[in-house]
Amino acid sequence: MPSSRRLLVASAKGGVGKSTTALGLAAAFAERNERVLLVDFDITSRSLDMLTGASDMTVRDIADLITSDDPAADIRRICTHPFEKYPELSFIAACSPERLSELSRHSEKTEEMLLREAVVRLCGCGDYDRIICDTGGGCRIPAAVADLFDFTVIVSEQSMTSIRAAEYAASCLERAGARQMRLVVCGFDLTSVRREKRAGVIEMIDRCALPCLGVVPYDRKLQKAQDNGRLPDAGSLSAAAYSNIAARLSGEETPLFCGMGALYRRRALAL
Ligand SMILES: Nc1ncnc2c1ncn2[C@@H]1O[C@H](COP(=O)(O)OP(=O)(O)OP(=O)(O)O)[C@@H](O)[C@H]1O
Ligand SMILES: [Mg+2]
């Protein structure tokens, strides 16, 4: 598996599981005792501060990184550590759109240039084993920074609109210089493949023309955990899926539905 120290999570469509994937991967790498930095680059509809339960703790954000005179020294001050269980999981929240446009006006740089500078500052910090950046729906921001990452995760659900958005994001980010790109299927529902003839995994790989990095099954308990700013239980389907993806990104050969009980036994149907 190619290097994935700096991971970008993207799709041209909103609501397909990007933030869930960024957070799920951050937790999975932290579980493997890696030092992880999770960053929210979704300026218009940031959500990771809420999904991590850090919205009350978050007093600094990405704007503080952009304006810092000494980012290497300041980065620890800007981060929060939302999970007691994972003290080595650091988080930087997105700033508000108003704050970013204000910085843009003052500096006479575009918002894309400012966010690019933020990524360069993050990359210059050697304190982390993985840096994982979430983005919002659309390709404007991901395309401005994609070449600075060594790995891009394109997220899609099984719906045709989501698959088309993943396909579009992949071609757009390839043109923008993204290096390695892989597909992560989110909210996968095996029954819908059989009963409603929704896309199976092979069809999604085919349509997006991307190798598949992992499949995250639909997990009812995940939404409840997110509503309370908690991570899903370690034994849940989604936690198993993100743990498998982290293992694959670490070079381990892990079967697609490893640790997922019934889905593992019925895996032939999912394809
Ligand atoms: N594996 C899953 N099982 C069940 N629900 C899921 C799964 N993955 C994501 N979801 C749900 O889908 C919704 C959208 O997820 P998420 O916020 O991660 O998407 P997003 O692509 O980041 O959206 P946005 O573009 O608005 O930032 C959330 O309610 C989340 O709980
Ligand atoms: Mg999101």
Coordinates of N, CA and C in Angstrom, one line a residue, residues 2-223:
P2 N 0.6 2.2 -0.9 CA 1.4 3.5 -0.9 C 1.3 4.2 0.4
S3 N 2.2 5.2 0.6 CA 2.2 5.9 1.9 C 0.9 6.7 2.1
S4 N 0.4 6.7 3.3 CA -0.8 7.4 3.6 C -0.6 8.2 4.9
R5 N 0.5 8.9 5.0 CA 0.7 9.7 6.2 C -0.2 10.9 6.2
R6 N -0.4 11.4 5.0 CA -1.3 12.6 4.9 C -2.5 12.2 4.1
L7 N -3.7 12.1 4.7 CA -4.9 11.6 4.1 C -5.9 12.7 3.9
L8 N -6.5 12.8 2.7 CA -7.5 13.8 2.4 C -8.8 13.0 2.2
V9 N -9.9 13.4 2.8 CA -11.2 12.8 2.6 C -12.1 13.7 1.8
A10 N -12.7 13.2 0.7 CA -13.4 14.1 -0.2 C -14.6 13.4 -0.9
S11 N -15.5 14.2 -1.5 CA -16.5 13.7 -2.4 C -17.1 15.0 -3.0
A12 N -17.6 14.9 -4.2 CA -18.3 16.1 -4.8 C -19.7 16.3 -4.2
K13 N -20.1 15.3 -3.4 CA -21.5 15.4 -2.8 C -21.5 15.5 -1.3
G14 N -22.5 16.2 -0.7 CA -22.6 16.3 0.7 C -23.3 15.1 1.3
G15 N -23.1 14.9 2.6 CA -23.9 13.9 3.3 C -23.7 12.4 2.9
V16 N -22.5 12.1 2.4 CA -22.2 10.7 2.0 C -21.3 9.9 3.0
G17 N -20.9 10.6 4.1 CA -20.1 9.9 5.1 C -18.6 10.3 5.2
K18 N -18.3 11.5 4.6 CA -16.9 12.0 4.7 C -16.4 12.2 6.1
S19 N -17.2 13.0 6.9 CA -16.8 13.3 8.2 C -16.7 12.0 9.1
T20 N -17.7 11.2 8.9 CA -17.8 9.9 9.6 C -16.5 9.1 9.3
T21 N -16.1 9.1 8.1 CA -14.9 8.4 7.6 C -13.7 9.0 8.2
A22 N -13.5 10.3 8.1 CA -12.3 11.0 8.7 C -12.2 10.7 10.2
L23 N -13.3 10.8 10.9 CA -13.3 10.5 12.3 C -13.0 9.0 12.6
G24 N -13.7 8.2 11.9 CA -13.6 6.7 12.1 C -12.1 6.3 11.8
L25 N -11.5 6.8 10.8 CA -10.1 6.5 10.5 C -9.2 7.0 11.6
A26 N -9.5 8.3 12.0 CA -8.6 8.9 13.1 C -8.7 8.0 14.4
A27 N -9.9 7.5 14.7 CA -10.0 6.7 15.9 C -9.3 5.3 15.7
A28 N -9.4 4.8 14.5 CA -8.8 3.5 14.2 C -7.3 3.6 14.3
F29 N -6.8 4.6 13.8 CA -5.3 4.8 13.8 C -4.9 5.1 15.3
A30 N -5.7 5.8 16.0 CA -5.3 6.1 17.4 C -5.4 4.8 18.2
E31 N -6.3 3.9 17.9 CA -6.4 2.6 18.5 C -5.1 1.8 18.3
R32 N -4.5 2.1 17.1 CA -3.2 1.4 16.8 C -2.0 2.1 17.4
N33 N -2.3 3.0 18.4 CA -1.3 3.8 19.1 C -0.5 4.7 18.2
E34 N -1.1 5.2 17.1 CA -0.5 6.2 16.3 C -0.9 7.6 16.8
R35 N 0.0 8.5 16.6 CA -0.3 9.9 16.9 C -1.0 10.5 15.8
V36 N -2.3 10.9 15.9 CA -3.1 11.3 14.8 C -3.6 12.7 15.0
L37 N -3.5 13.5 13.9 CA -4.1 14.8 13.9 C -5.3 14.8 12.9
L38 N -6.4 15.1 13.4 CA -7.7 15.2 12.6 C -8.0 16.7 12.4
V39 N -8.2 17.1 11.2 CA -8.4 18.5 10.9 C -9.7 18.7 10.0
D40 N -10.5 19.6 10.4 CA -11.8 19.9 9.7 C -11.6 21.0 8.7
F41 N -11.6 20.7 7.4 CA -11.5 21.7 6.4 C -12.8 22.0 5.7
D42 N -13.9 21.5 6.4 CA -15.2 21.8 5.8 C -15.7 23.1 6.4
I43 N -15.4 24.2 5.7 CA -15.6 25.5 6.3 C -17.1 25.9 6.3
T44 N -17.8 25.5 5.3 CA -19.2 25.9 5.2 C -20.2 25.1 6.1
S45 N -19.9 23.8 6.3 CA -20.7 23.1 7.2 C -19.9 22.1 8.1
R46 N -19.1 22.8 8.9 CA -18.2 22.0 9.8 C -19.1 21.1 10.7
S47 N -18.6 19.9 11.0 CA -19.3 19.1 11.9 C -18.5 18.3 12.8
L48 N -17.2 18.2 12.5 CA -16.3 17.3 13.4 C -16.3 17.8 14.8
D49 N -16.4 19.1 15.0 CA -16.4 19.6 16.4 C -17.5 19.0 17.2
M50 N -18.7 18.8 16.5 CA -19.9 18.2 17.2 C -19.7 16.7 17.3
L51 N -19.2 16.1 16.2 CA -19.1 14.6 16.2 C -18.1 14.1 17.2
T52 N -17.1 15.0 17.5 CA -16.1 14.6 18.5 C -16.5 15.0 19.9
G53 N -17.7 15.7 20.0 CA -18.1 16.2 21.3 C -17.2 17.3 21.8
A54 N -16.5 18.0 20.9 CA -15.5 19.0 21.3 C -16.0 20.4 21.1
S55 N -17.3 20.5 20.7 CA -17.7 21.9 20.4 C -17.6 22.9 21.6
D56 N -17.7 22.3 22.8 CA -17.6 23.2 24.0 C -16.1 23.5 24.3
M57 N -15.2 22.5 23.9 CA -13.8 22.8 24.2 C -13.1 23.6 23.1
T58 N -13.7 23.6 21.9 CA -13.0 24.2 20.8 C -13.0 25.7 20.9
V59 N -11.9 26.3 21.2 CA -11.8 27.7 21.3 C -10.9 28.2 20.2
R60 N -10.0 27.3 19.7 CA -9.2 27.7 18.6 C -9.5 26.9 17.4
D61 N -9.1 27.3 16.2 CA -9.5 26.6 15.0 C -8.4 26.8 13.9
I62 N -8.8 26.4 12.7 CA -7.8 26.5 11.6 C -7.4 27.9 11.3
A63 N -8.2 28.9 11.6 CA -7.8 30.3 11.4 C -6.6 30.6 12.2
D64 N -6.5 30.0 13.5 CA -5.4 30.3 14.3 C -4.1 29.7 13.8
L65 N -4.2 28.6 13.0 CA -3.1 28.0 12.4 C -2.6 28.9 11.2
I66 N -3.6 29.4 10.5 CA -3.3 30.3 9.3 C -2.6 31.6 9.8
T67 N -3.0 32.1 10.9 CA -2.4 33.4 11.3 C -1.2 33.3 12.3
S68 N -0.9 32.1 12.7 CA 0.2 31.9 13.6 C 1.5 32.3 13.0
D69 N 2.4 33.0 13.9 CA 3.7 33.3 13.4 C 4.7 32.2 13.6
D70 N 4.3 31.2 14.4 CA 5.2 30.1 14.7 C 4.3 28.8 14.8
P71 N 3.9 28.4 13.6 CA 2.9 27.3 13.6 C 3.4 26.0 14.3
A72 N 4.7 25.7 14.1 CA 5.2 24.4 14.6 C 5.1 24.5 16.2
A73 N 5.3 25.7 16.8 CA 5.2 25.8 18.2 C 3.8 25.9 18.7
D74 N 2.9 26.5 17.8 CA 1.5 26.8 18.2 C 0.6 25.7 18.1
I75 N 1.0 24.7 17.2 CA 0.0 23.7 16.8 C -0.6 22.9 18.0
R76 N 0.2 22.7 19.0 CA -0.3 21.9 20.2 C -1.3 22.8 21.0
R77 N -1.1 24.1 20.9 CA -2.0 25.0 21.7 C -3.4 25.1 20.9
I78 N -3.3 24.9 19.6 CA -4.5 25.1 18.8 C -5.3 23.8 18.8
C79 N -4.7 22.7 19.0 CA -5.4 21.4 19.1 C -6.2 21.2 20.3
T80 N -7.3 20.4 20.2 CA -8.0 19.8 21.4 C -7.8 18.3 21.3
H81 N -8.0 17.7 22.5 CA -7.9 16.2 22.5 C -9.3 15.7 23.0
P82 N -10.2 15.5 22.1 CA -11.6 15.2 22.5 C -11.9 13.9 23.2
F83 N -11.0 12.9 23.0 CA -11.4 11.6 23.6 C -10.3 11.2 24.7
E84 N -10.9 11.0 25.9 CA -10.0 10.6 27.0 C -9.3 9.3 26.7
K85 N -10.0 8.4 25.9 CA -9.5 7.1 25.6 C -8.2 7.2 24.6
Y86 N -8.2 8.3 23.9 CA -7.2 8.5 22.9 C -6.5 9.8 23.1
P87 N -5.6 9.9 24.1 CA -5.0 11.2 24.3 C -4.1 11.7 23.2
E88 N -3.7 10.7 22.3 CA -2.8 11.0 21.2 C -3.6 11.4 19.9
L89 N -4.9 11.5 20.1 CA -5.7 11.9 18.9 C -6.0 13.4 19.1
S90 N -5.4 14.2 18.3 CA -5.5 15.7 18.3 C -6.5 16.2 17.3
F91 N -7.2 17.3 17.5 CA -8.2 17.7 16.6 C -8.1 19.3 16.4
I92 N -8.2 19.7 15.2 CA -8.3 21.1 14.9 C -9.6 21.4 14.2
A93 N -10.4 22.2 14.7 CA -11.8 22.5 14.1 C -11.6 23.5 13.0
A94 N -12.7 23.4 12.1 CA -12.8 24.4 11.0 C -13.1 25.8 11.6
C95 N -12.7 26.8 10.9 CA -13.2 28.2 11.3 C -14.5 28.5 10.6
S96 N -15.1 29.6 11.0 CA -16.4 29.9 10.3 C -16.0 30.5 8.9
P97 N -17.0 30.4 8.0 CA -16.8 31.0 6.7 C -16.5 32.5 6.7
E98 N -17.1 33.2 7.7 CA -16.9 34.7 7.8 C -15.5 35.0 8.2
R99 N -14.9 34.1 9.1 CA -13.6 34.4 9.6 C -12.6 34.1 8.4
L100 N -12.8 33.1 7.6 CA -11.9 32.8 6.5 C -12.0 33.9 5.4
S101 N -13.2 34.4 5.2 CA -13.3 35.5 4.1 C -12.7 36.8 4.7
E102 N -12.8 37.0 6.0 CA -12.1 38.2 6.6 C -10.6 38.1 6.4
L103 N -10.1 36.9 6.7 CA -8.6 36.7 6.6 C -8.2 36.8 5.1
S104 N -9.1 36.4 4.2 CA -8.8 36.5 2.8 C -8.7 38.0 2.4
R105 N -9.7 38.8 2.9 CA -9.7 40.2 2.5 C -8.4 40.9 3.0
H106 N -8.1 40.6 4.3 CA -7.0 41.3 4.9 C -5.6 40.9 4.3
S107 N -5.5 39.6 3.9 CA -4.2 39.2 3.4 C -4.1 39.3 1.9
E108 N -5.3 39.6 1.2 CA -5.3 39.7 -0.2 C -4.9 38.4 -0.9
K109 N -5.2 37.3 -0.2 CA -5.0 36.0 -0.7 C -6.4 35.3 -0.8
T110 N -6.5 34.4 -1.8 CA -7.8 33.7 -1.9 C -8.0 32.7 -0.7
E111 N -9.2 32.3 -0.5 CA -9.5 31.3 0.6 C -8.7 30.0 0.3
E112 N -8.7 29.7 -1.0 CA -8.0 28.4 -1.4 C -6.5 28.6 -1.0
M113 N -5.9 29.7 -1.3 CA -4.5 29.9 -1.0 C -4.2 29.8 0.5
L114 N -5.2 30.4 1.3 CA -5.0 30.3 2.8 C -5.1 28.9 3.3
L115 N -6.0 28.2 2.8 CA -6.2 26.8 3.2 C -5.0 25.9 2.8
R116 N -4.5 26.3 1.6 CA -3.3 25.6 1.1 C -2.1 25.8 2.1
E117 N -2.0 27.1 2.5 CA -0.9 27.4 3.4 C -1.1 26.7 4.7
A118 N -2.4 26.5 5.2 CA -2.6 25.8 6.4 C -2.1 24.3 6.3
V119 N -2.4 23.7 5.1 CA -2.0 22.3 4.9 C -0.4 22.3 4.9
V120 N 0.2 23.2 4.3 CA 1.7 23.2 4.3 C 2.2 23.3 5.7
R121 N 1.6 24.1 6.5 CA 2.0 24.3 7.9 C 1.8 23.0 8.7
L122 N 0.6 22.3 8.4 CA 0.4 21.0 9.1 C 1.4 20.0 8.7
C123 N 1.7 20.0 7.4 CA 2.7 19.0 6.8 C 4.1 19.2 7.4
G124 N 4.4 20.5 7.8 CA 5.7 20.8 8.3 C 5.9 20.4 9.8
C125 N 4.8 19.9 10.4 CA 4.9 19.5 11.8 C 5.1 18.0 11.9
G126 N 6.2 17.7 12.5 CA 6.6 16.3 12.5 C 6.1 15.5 13.7
D127 N 5.1 16.1 14.4 CA 4.7 15.4 15.7 C 3.7 14.3 15.5
Y128 N 3.2 14.1 14.2 CA 2.1 13.2 14.0 C 2.4 12.1 13.0
D129 N 1.9 10.9 13.3 CA 2.1 9.8 12.4 C 1.1 9.9 11.2
R130 N -0.1 10.4 11.5 CA -1.1 10.6 10.4 C -1.7 11.9 10.6
I131 N -2.0 12.6 9.4 CA -2.8 13.8 9.4 C -4.0 13.5 8.5
I132 N -5.2 13.6 9.1 CA -6.4 13.3 8.3 C -7.2 14.5 8.2
C133 N -7.5 14.9 6.9 CA -8.3 16.2 6.7 C -9.6 15.9 6.1
D134 N -10.7 16.3 6.8 CA -12.0 16.2 6.3 C -12.3 17.4 5.4
T135 N -13.1 17.2 4.4 CA -13.6 18.4 3.6 C -15.1 18.4 3.4
G136 N -15.6 19.4 2.9 CA -17.1 19.5 2.6 C -17.4 18.9 1.3
G137 N -18.7 18.8 1.0 CA -19.1 18.4 -0.4 C -18.7 19.3 -1.4
G138 N -18.2 18.8 -2.6 CA -17.7 19.7 -3.6 C -16.2 19.5 -3.8
C139 N -15.7 20.1 -4.9 CA -14.3 19.9 -5.2 C -13.4 21.1 -5.1
R140 N -14.0 22.3 -4.7 CA -13.2 23.5 -4.7 C -12.1 23.4 -3.8
I141 N -12.3 23.1 -2.5 CA -11.3 23.1 -1.5 C -10.4 21.8 -1.7
P142 N -10.9 20.6 -1.9 CA -10.0 19.5 -2.1 C -9.1 19.7 -3.3
A143 N -9.6 20.3 -4.4 CA -8.8 20.4 -5.6 C -7.6 21.4 -5.3
A144 N -7.9 22.4 -4.4 CA -6.8 23.4 -4.1 C -5.7 22.8 -3.2
V145 N -5.9 21.7 -2.6 CA -4.9 21.1 -1.7 C -4.5 19.7 -2.0
A146 N -5.2 19.0 -2.9 CA -5.0 17.6 -3.1 C -3.6 17.2 -3.4
D147 N -2.8 18.0 -4.1 CA -1.4 17.6 -4.4 C -0.5 17.6 -3.2
L148 N -1.0 18.2 -2.1 CA -0.1 18.2 -0.9 C -0.3 16.9 0.0
F149 N -1.3 16.1 -0.4 CA -1.6 14.9 0.4 C -1.0 13.7 -0.4
D150 N -0.6 12.7 0.4 CA -0.1 11.5 -0.4 C -1.2 10.5 -0.6
F151 N -2.4 10.7 0.0 CA -3.5 9.7 -0.2 C -4.8 10.4 -0.2
T152 N -5.7 10.1 -1.1 CA -7.0 10.7 -1.1 C -8.1 9.6 -1.0
V153 N -9.0 9.7 0.0 CA -10.1 8.8 0.1 C -11.3 9.4 -0.5
I154 N -11.9 8.8 -1.5 CA -13.1 9.3 -2.1 C -14.3 8.5 -1.5
V155 N -15.3 9.2 -0.9 CA -16.3 8.5 -0.2 C -17.6 8.5 -1.0
S156 N -18.3 7.3 -1.0 CA -19.6 7.2 -1.7 C -20.5 6.3 -1.0
E157 N -21.8 6.7 -1.0 CA -22.8 5.7 -0.7 C -23.2 4.9 -1.9
Q158 N -24.2 4.1 -1.8 CA -24.6 3.3 -3.0 C -25.5 4.0 -4.0
S159 N -26.0 5.2 -3.6 CA -27.0 5.8 -4.5 C -26.3 6.3 -5.8
M160 N -27.0 6.3 -6.9 CA -26.4 6.7 -8.2 C -25.8 8.1 -8.2
T161 N -26.5 9.0 -7.4 CA -26.0 10.4 -7.4 C -24.7 10.5 -6.6
S162 N -24.6 9.7 -5.6 CA -23.4 9.6 -4.8 C -22.2 9.0 -5.6
I163 N -22.6 8.0 -6.3 CA -21.5 7.3 -7.1 C -21.0 8.3 -8.2
R164 N -22.0 9.0 -8.9 CA -21.6 9.9 -9.9 C -20.7 11.0 -9.3
A165 N -21.1 11.5 -8.1 CA -20.2 12.5 -7.4 C -18.8 12.0 -7.1
A166 N -18.8 10.7 -6.7 CA -17.4 10.2 -6.4 C -16.6 10.1 -7.7
E167 N -17.3 9.7 -8.8 CA -16.6 9.6 -10.1 C -16.0 11.0 -10.5
Y168 N -16.9 12.0 -10.3 CA -16.5 13.3 -10.7 C -15.4 13.8 -9.8
A169 N -15.5 13.6 -8.5 CA -14.4 14.0 -7.6 C -13.1 13.4 -8.0
A170 N -13.1 12.1 -8.3 CA -11.9 11.4 -8.6 C -11.2 12.0 -9.9
S171 N -12.0 12.3 -10.9 CA -11.4 12.9 -12.1 C -10.9 14.3 -11.8
C172 N -11.7 15.0 -11.1 CA -11.3 16.4 -10.8 C -10.0 16.4 -9.9
L173 N -9.9 15.6 -8.9 CA -8.8 15.6 -8.0 C -7.5 15.0 -8.7
E174 N -7.8 14.1 -9.6 CA -6.7 13.5 -10.4 C -6.0 14.7 -11.2
R175 N -6.9 15.5 -11.8 CA -6.3 16.6 -12.6 C -5.6 17.6 -11.7
A176 N -6.1 17.7 -10.4 CA -5.5 18.7 -9.5 C -4.2 18.1 -8.8
G177 N -3.9 16.9 -9.2 CA -2.6 16.4 -8.7 C -2.6 15.4 -7.6
A178 N -3.8 14.9 -7.3 CA -4.0 13.9 -6.2 C -3.1 12.7 -6.6
R179 N -2.4 12.1 -5.6 CA -1.5 11.0 -5.9 C -2.3 9.7 -5.9
Q180 N -2.4 9.1 -4.7 CA -3.1 7.8 -4.7 C -4.6 8.1 -4.3
M181 N -5.5 7.5 -5.0 CA -6.9 7.7 -4.7 C -7.6 6.3 -4.5
R182 N -8.4 6.2 -3.5 CA -9.2 5.0 -3.2 C -10.6 5.3 -2.9
L183 N -11.5 4.3 -3.1 CA -12.9 4.5 -2.8 C -13.2 3.8 -1.4
V184 N -14.0 4.6 -0.6 CA -14.6 4.0 0.6 C -16.1 4.0 0.5
V185 N -16.7 2.9 0.5 CA -18.2 2.8 0.4 C -18.8 3.0 1.8
C186 N -19.7 3.9 2.0 CA -20.2 4.2 3.3 C -21.7 3.8 3.4
G187 N -22.1 3.4 4.6 CA -23.5 3.1 4.8 C -24.0 1.9 3.9
F188 N -23.1 1.0 3.7 CA -23.4 -0.1 2.7 C -24.6 -1.0 3.3
D189 N -25.5 -1.3 2.4 CA -26.7 -2.1 2.9 C -26.8 -3.3 1.9
L190 N -26.5 -4.4 2.4 CA -26.5 -5.6 1.5 C -27.9 -6.0 1.0
T191 N -28.9 -5.8 1.9 CA -30.3 -6.1 1.5 C -30.7 -5.3 0.3
S192 N -30.3 -4.0 0.3 CA -30.7 -3.2 -0.8 C -30.1 -3.6 -2.2
V193 N -28.9 -4.2 -2.1 CA -28.3 -4.7 -3.3 C -29.2 -5.8 -3.9
R194 N -29.7 -6.7 -3.0 CA -30.5 -7.8 -3.5 C -31.9 -7.4 -3.8
R195 N -32.6 -6.6 -2.9 CA -34.0 -6.4 -3.1 C -34.2 -5.2 -4.0
E196 N -33.5 -4.1 -3.9 CA -33.8 -2.9 -4.6 C -32.8 -2.7 -5.8
K197 N -32.0 -3.7 -6.0 CA -31.0 -3.7 -7.1 C -30.1 -2.4 -7.0
R198 N -29.8 -2.0 -5.8 CA -28.8 -0.9 -5.7 C -27.4 -1.4 -6.0
A199 N -26.5 -0.5 -6.2 CA -25.2 -0.9 -6.6 C -24.5 -1.7 -5.6
G200 N -23.9 -2.8 -6.0 CA -23.0 -3.6 -5.2 C -21.6 -3.0 -5.3
V201 N -20.7 -3.7 -4.5 CA -19.3 -3.1 -4.4 C -18.6 -3.1 -5.8
I202 N -18.7 -4.2 -6.5 CA -18.0 -4.3 -7.8 C -18.5 -3.2 -8.8
E203 N -19.8 -3.0 -8.8 CA -20.4 -2.0 -9.7 C -19.9 -0.6 -9.3
M204 N -19.8 -0.4 -8.0 CA -19.3 1.0 -7.6 C -17.8 1.2 -8.0
I205 N -17.0 0.1 -7.8 CA -15.6 0.2 -8.2 C -15.5 0.5 -9.7
D206 N -16.4 -0.2 -10.4 CA -16.4 -0.1 -11.9 C -16.8 1.3 -12.3
R207 N -17.8 1.8 -11.7 CA -18.3 3.2 -12.1 C -17.4 4.3 -11.7
C208 N -16.8 4.1 -10.5 CA -15.9 5.2 -10.1 C -14.5 5.1 -10.6
A209 N -14.2 3.9 -11.2 CA -12.8 3.6 -11.7 C -11.8 3.8 -10.6
L210 N -12.1 3.4 -9.4 CA -11.2 3.5 -8.3 C -11.1 2.2 -7.6
P211 N -9.9 1.8 -7.2 CA -9.7 0.7 -6.3 C -10.5 0.9 -5.0
C212 N -11.0 -0.2 -4.4 CA -11.8 0.0 -3.2 C -10.9 -0.2 -2.0
L213 N -10.9 0.7 -1.1 CA -10.1 0.6 0.2 C -10.9 0.0 1.3
G214 N -12.2 0.1 1.3 CA -13.0 -0.5 2.3 C -14.5 -0.3 2.2
V215 N -15.3 -1.1 2.8 CA -16.7 -1.0 2.8 C -17.2 -0.8 4.3
V216 N -17.9 0.3 4.5 CA -18.5 0.5 5.9 C -20.0 0.2 5.9
P217 N -20.4 -0.9 6.5 CA -21.8 -1.2 6.5 C -22.7 -0.2 7.2
Y218 N -23.9 -0.2 6.8 CA -24.9 0.7 7.5 C -24.9 0.3 8.9
D219 N -24.8 1.3 9.8 CA -24.6 1.0 11.2 C -25.6 1.9 12.0
R220 N -26.7 1.3 12.4 CA -27.8 2.0 13.1 C -27.3 2.8 14.3
K221 N -26.4 2.1 15.1 CA -25.9 2.7 16.3 C -25.0 3.9 16.2
L222 N -24.4 4.0 14.9 CA -23.5 5.0 14.7 C -24.1 6.4 14.8
Q223 N -25.3 6.6 14.3 CA -25.9 7.9 14.3 C -26.2 8.3 15.8

